[in-house]
Amino acid sequence: MLYAEDLVEGQQFQLGTYLVSEAEVLQFARQYDPVPIHIDPVAAAAGPFKGLIASGFHTMAIYQRMVVEAVWSKVAGIVGRSFEIRLPAPVRPGTTLTGRTEVQKVTLRPERRDAVAIFKTELSDPEGRVVLVLVLDVLIHARPAQAVA
């Protein structure tokens, strides 16, 4: 288990890879973001991206899955406070995304037994294009106090 004291500014975590299938793009968009560029291949082909693309919300959900499996599941008591997001390039069906997150800042708060940490995450496609940049502000528990004998 990682605690606030274990995090170091500049520390990086690899998030692994995630294959975005066309079926998944369509299913997610039909349920949560039903606009033509996400749900209609014919209309999307005539649109600004010249083909079907994943919803930005879908891309964020993929980020969440990747970061939970690779990092948050190993961190003590993480609570999100805020985030900033950019989606600089589209995600097309059939793309394998690769991710990494970096600790940008850690502010220990001993009186509260936690820390405020800032993480910056990027997801990229196989050509190296960044498709998501997310800066997250979280609270992380400090290591439990040792019992005094």
PDB file of C-alpha atoms in Angstrom:
ATOM      1  CA  MET A   1       0.000   0.000   0.000  1.00  0.00           C
ATOM      2  CA  LEU A   2       1.290   3.467  -0.879  1.00  0.00           C
ATOM      3  CA  TYR A   3       0.754   6.305   1.575  1.00  0.00           C
ATOM      4  CA  ALA A   4       1.219  10.044   1.201  1.00  0.00           C
ATOM      5  CA  GLU A   5       4.775   9.842   2.550  1.00  0.00           C
ATOM      6  CA  ASP A   6       5.712   7.334  -0.166  1.00  0.00           C
ATOM      7  CA  LEU A   7       4.992   9.727  -3.027  1.00  0.00           C
ATOM      8  CA  VAL A   8       7.837  11.744  -4.515  1.00  0.00           C
ATOM      9  CA  GLU A   9       7.548  14.642  -6.932  1.00  0.00           C
ATOM     10  CA  GLY A  10       8.566  13.411 -10.380  1.00  0.00           C
ATOM     11  CA  GLN A  11       7.632   9.797  -9.581  1.00  0.00           C
ATOM     12  CA  GLN A  12       5.976   8.121 -12.576  1.00  0.00           C
ATOM     13  CA  PHE A  13       3.589   5.206 -12.881  1.00  0.00           C
ATOM     14  CA  GLN A  14       2.958   3.373 -16.141  1.00  0.00           C
ATOM     15  CA  LEU A  15      -0.733   2.707 -16.754  1.00  0.00           C
ATOM     16  CA  GLY A  16      -0.333  -0.018 -19.343  1.00  0.00           C
ATOM     17  CA  THR A  17      -2.337  -0.222 -22.544  1.00  0.00           C
ATOM     18  CA  TYR A  18      -5.987  -0.298 -23.510  1.00  0.00           C
ATOM     19  CA  LEU A  19      -7.476  -1.296 -26.881  1.00  0.00           C
ATOM     20  CA  VAL A  20     -10.497   0.834 -27.809  1.00  0.00           C
ATOM     21  CA  SER A  21     -12.850  -1.272 -29.941  1.00  0.00           C
ATOM     22  CA  GLU A  22     -15.474   0.080 -32.319  1.00  0.00           C
ATOM     23  CA  ALA A  23     -18.182  -1.881 -30.493  1.00  0.00           C
ATOM     24  CA  GLU A  24     -17.180  -0.226 -27.219  1.00  0.00           C
ATOM     25  CA  VAL A  25     -17.105   3.269 -28.801  1.00  0.00           C
ATOM     26  CA  LEU A  26     -20.609   2.750 -30.185  1.00  0.00           C
ATOM     27  CA  GLN A  27     -22.015   1.210 -27.000  1.00  0.00           C
ATOM     28  CA  PHE A  28     -20.654   3.938 -24.718  1.00  0.00           C
ATOM     29  CA  ALA A  29     -21.771   6.756 -27.003  1.00  0.00           C
ATOM     30  CA  ARG A  30     -25.252   5.348 -27.572  1.00  0.00           C
ATOM     31  CA  GLN A  31     -25.775   5.314 -23.832  1.00  0.00           C
ATOM     32  CA  TYR A  32     -23.959   8.480 -22.713  1.00  0.00           C
ATOM     33  CA  ASP A  33     -23.024  10.777 -25.630  1.00  0.00           C
ATOM     34  CA  PRO A  34     -25.290  10.044 -28.608  1.00  0.00           C
ATOM     35  CA  VAL A  35     -23.976  12.510 -31.178  1.00  0.00           C
ATOM     36  CA  PRO A  36     -23.338  11.479 -34.810  1.00  0.00           C
ATOM     37  CA  ILE A  37     -19.515  11.540 -34.677  1.00  0.00           C
ATOM     38  CA  HIS A  38     -19.684   8.890 -31.938  1.00  0.00           C
ATOM     39  CA  ILE A  39     -22.641   6.702 -32.994  1.00  0.00           C
ATOM     40  CA  ASP A  40     -23.088   6.936 -36.789  1.00  0.00           C
ATOM     41  CA  PRO A  41     -20.137   5.791 -38.939  1.00  0.00           C
ATOM     42  CA  VAL A  42     -21.670   7.249 -42.122  1.00  0.00           C
ATOM     43  CA  ALA A  43     -22.357  10.674 -40.612  1.00  0.00           C
ATOM     44  CA  ALA A  44     -18.980  10.619 -38.854  1.00  0.00           C
ATOM     45  CA  ALA A  45     -17.190   9.959 -42.171  1.00  0.00           C
ATOM     46  CA  ALA A  46     -18.662  13.197 -43.521  1.00  0.00           C
ATOM     47  CA  GLY A  47     -17.816  15.126 -40.335  1.00  0.00           C
ATOM     48  CA  PRO A  48     -14.764  17.091 -39.218  1.00  0.00           C
ATOM     49  CA  PHE A  49     -12.815  14.012 -38.072  1.00  0.00           C
ATOM     50  CA  LYS A  50     -13.532  11.988 -41.252  1.00  0.00           C
ATOM     51  CA  GLY A  51     -14.611   8.978 -39.240  1.00  0.00           C
ATOM     52  CA  LEU A  52     -15.987   7.631 -36.004  1.00  0.00           C
ATOM     53  CA  ILE A  53     -14.263   8.830 -32.813  1.00  0.00           C
ATOM     54  CA  ALA A  54     -14.684   7.980 -29.146  1.00  0.00           C
ATOM     55  CA  SER A  55     -16.533  10.402 -26.913  1.00  0.00           C
ATOM     56  CA  GLY A  56     -14.302  12.510 -24.680  1.00  0.00           C
ATOM     57  CA  PHE A  57     -16.275  11.144 -21.746  1.00  0.00           C
ATOM     58  CA  HIS A  58     -15.440   7.630 -22.938  1.00  0.00           C
ATOM     59  CA  THR A  59     -11.756   8.571 -23.110  1.00  0.00           C
ATOM     60  CA  MET A  60     -11.982   9.856 -19.521  1.00  0.00           C
ATOM     61  CA  ALA A  61     -13.667   6.602 -18.432  1.00  0.00           C
ATOM     62  CA  ILE A  62     -10.839   4.630 -20.054  1.00  0.00           C
ATOM     63  CA  TYR A  63      -8.333   6.820 -18.179  1.00  0.00           C
ATOM     64  CA  GLN A  64     -10.150   6.079 -14.916  1.00  0.00           C
ATOM     65  CA  ARG A  65     -10.042   2.331 -15.520  1.00  0.00           C
ATOM     66  CA  MET A  66      -6.349   2.410 -16.386  1.00  0.00           C
ATOM     67  CA  VAL A  67      -5.300   4.588 -13.441  1.00  0.00           C
ATOM     68  CA  VAL A  68      -7.385   2.639 -10.904  1.00  0.00           C
ATOM     69  CA  GLU A  69      -5.900  -0.678 -12.007  1.00  0.00           C
ATOM     70  CA  ALA A  70      -2.313   0.594 -12.138  1.00  0.00           C
ATOM     71  CA  VAL A  71      -2.159   3.124  -9.287  1.00  0.00           C
ATOM     72  CA  TRP A  72      -5.231   4.017  -7.211  1.00  0.00           C
ATOM     73  CA  SER A  73      -5.841   0.402  -6.194  1.00  0.00           C
ATOM     74  CA  LYS A  74      -2.436   0.532  -4.479  1.00  0.00           C
ATOM     75  CA  VAL A  75      -2.832   3.946  -2.796  1.00  0.00           C
ATOM     76  CA  ALA A  76      -4.321   4.425   0.677  1.00  0.00           C
ATOM     77  CA  GLY A  77      -7.638   6.249   0.735  1.00  0.00           C
ATOM     78  CA  ILE A  78      -7.510   8.420  -2.342  1.00  0.00           C
ATOM     79  CA  VAL A  79     -10.208  11.091  -2.712  1.00  0.00           C
ATOM     80  CA  GLY A  80     -10.441  13.285  -5.803  1.00  0.00           C
ATOM     81  CA  ARG A  81     -10.856  17.030  -5.234  1.00  0.00           C
ATOM     82  CA  SER A  82     -10.708  18.480  -8.745  1.00  0.00           C
ATOM     83  CA  PHE A  83      -9.308  17.926 -12.210  1.00  0.00           C
ATOM     84  CA  GLU A  84      -8.469  19.770 -15.405  1.00  0.00           C
ATOM     85  CA  ILE A  85      -8.697  17.948 -18.705  1.00  0.00           C
ATOM     86  CA  ARG A  86      -7.637  18.482 -22.295  1.00  0.00           C
ATOM     87  CA  LEU A  87      -8.445  16.262 -25.253  1.00  0.00           C
ATOM     88  CA  PRO A  88      -5.912  17.390 -27.890  1.00  0.00           C
ATOM     89  CA  ALA A  89      -6.528  14.594 -30.428  1.00  0.00           C
ATOM     90  CA  PRO A  90      -9.380  12.186 -31.172  1.00  0.00           C
ATOM     91  CA  VAL A  91      -9.418   8.510 -30.222  1.00  0.00           C
ATOM     92  CA  ARG A  92     -10.410   6.296 -33.132  1.00  0.00           C
ATOM     93  CA  PRO A  93     -11.800   2.769 -32.871  1.00  0.00           C
ATOM     94  CA  GLY A  94      -9.035   0.178 -33.010  1.00  0.00           C
ATOM     95  CA  THR A  95      -6.533   2.439 -31.239  1.00  0.00           C
ATOM     96  CA  THR A  96      -4.420   1.057 -28.418  1.00  0.00           C
ATOM     97  CA  LEU A  97      -3.886   3.741 -25.805  1.00  0.00           C
ATOM     98  CA  THR A  98      -0.833   3.887 -23.550  1.00  0.00           C
ATOM     99  CA  GLY A  99      -0.803   5.891 -20.334  1.00  0.00           C
ATOM    100  CA  ARG A 100       1.438   7.231 -17.641  1.00  0.00           C
ATOM    101  CA  THR A 101       0.868   9.443 -14.632  1.00  0.00           C
ATOM    102  CA  GLU A 102       3.385  11.566 -12.763  1.00  0.00           C
ATOM    103  CA  VAL A 103       3.350  13.003  -9.259  1.00  0.00           C
ATOM    104  CA  GLN A 104       3.761  16.744  -9.770  1.00  0.00           C
ATOM    105  CA  LYS A 105       3.418  17.978  -6.202  1.00  0.00           C
ATOM    106  CA  VAL A 106       2.894  16.520  -2.727  1.00  0.00           C
ATOM    107  CA  THR A 107       1.955  18.697   0.237  1.00  0.00           C
ATOM    108  CA  LEU A 108       1.978  16.720   3.470  1.00  0.00           C
ATOM    109  CA  ARG A 109      -0.521  17.844   6.109  1.00  0.00           C
ATOM    110  CA  PRO A 110       0.592  16.065   9.323  1.00  0.00           C
ATOM    111  CA  GLU A 111      -2.139  17.690  11.410  1.00  0.00           C
ATOM    112  CA  ARG A 112      -4.740  16.058   9.131  1.00  0.00           C
ATOM    113  CA  ARG A 113      -2.833  12.790   8.578  1.00  0.00           C
ATOM    114  CA  ASP A 114      -2.997  13.198   4.813  1.00  0.00           C
ATOM    115  CA  ALA A 115      -1.489  14.994   1.846  1.00  0.00           C
ATOM    116  CA  VAL A 116      -2.718  16.952  -1.129  1.00  0.00           C
ATOM    117  CA  ALA A 117      -1.123  15.533  -4.264  1.00  0.00           C
ATOM    118  CA  ILE A 118      -1.215  16.696  -7.867  1.00  0.00           C
ATOM    119  CA  PHE A 119      -0.902  14.070 -10.605  1.00  0.00           C
ATOM    120  CA  LYS A 120      -0.571  14.717 -14.335  1.00  0.00           C
ATOM    121  CA  THR A 121      -1.659  11.910 -16.643  1.00  0.00           C
ATOM    122  CA  GLU A 122      -1.282  11.535 -20.386  1.00  0.00           C
ATOM    123  CA  LEU A 123      -2.818   8.938 -22.663  1.00  0.00           C
ATOM    124  CA  SER A 124      -1.241   8.540 -26.107  1.00  0.00           C
ATOM    125  CA  ASP A 125      -1.993   6.639 -29.289  1.00  0.00           C
ATOM    126  CA  PRO A 126       0.544   4.350 -31.051  1.00  0.00           C
ATOM    127  CA  GLU A 127       1.836   7.273 -33.147  1.00  0.00           C
ATOM    128  CA  GLY A 128       2.712   9.168 -29.961  1.00  0.00           C
ATOM    129  CA  ARG A 129      -0.126  11.686 -30.244  1.00  0.00           C
ATOM    130  CA  VAL A 130      -1.405  12.707 -26.842  1.00  0.00           C
ATOM    131  CA  VAL A 131      -5.183  12.174 -26.741  1.00  0.00           C
ATOM    132  CA  LEU A 132      -5.812  13.078 -23.094  1.00  0.00           C
ATOM    133  CA  VAL A 133      -4.044  15.270 -20.545  1.00  0.00           C
ATOM    134  CA  LEU A 134      -5.562  15.208 -17.076  1.00  0.00           C
ATOM    135  CA  VAL A 135      -4.260  17.042 -14.011  1.00  0.00           C
ATOM    136  CA  LEU A 136      -5.809  15.671 -10.832  1.00  0.00           C
ATOM    137  CA  ASP A 137      -5.821  17.125  -7.312  1.00  0.00           C
ATOM    138  CA  VAL A 138      -6.350  14.393  -4.693  1.00  0.00           C
ATOM    139  CA  LEU A 139      -6.179  13.693  -0.973  1.00  0.00           C
ATOM    140  CA  ILE A 140      -4.164  10.662   0.108  1.00  0.00           C
ATOM    141  CA  HIS A 141      -4.000   9.178   3.600  1.00  0.00           C
ATOM    142  CA  ALA A 142      -0.777   9.361   5.571  1.00  0.00           C
ATOM    143  CA  ARG A 143       0.733   6.218   7.019  1.00  0.00           C
ATOM    144  CA  PRO A 144      -1.174   5.189  10.160  1.00  0.00           C
ATOM    145  CA  ALA A 145       0.438   6.322  13.401  1.00  0.00           C
ATOM    146  CA  GLN A 146       2.388   3.597  15.167  1.00  0.00           C
ATOM    147  CA  ALA A 147       0.941   2.496  18.488  1.00  0.00           C
ATOM    148  CA  VAL A 148       3.102   3.488  21.449  1.00  0.00           C
ATOM    149  CA  ALA A 149       3.836   0.584  23.811  1.00  0.00           C
TER     150      ALA A 149
END
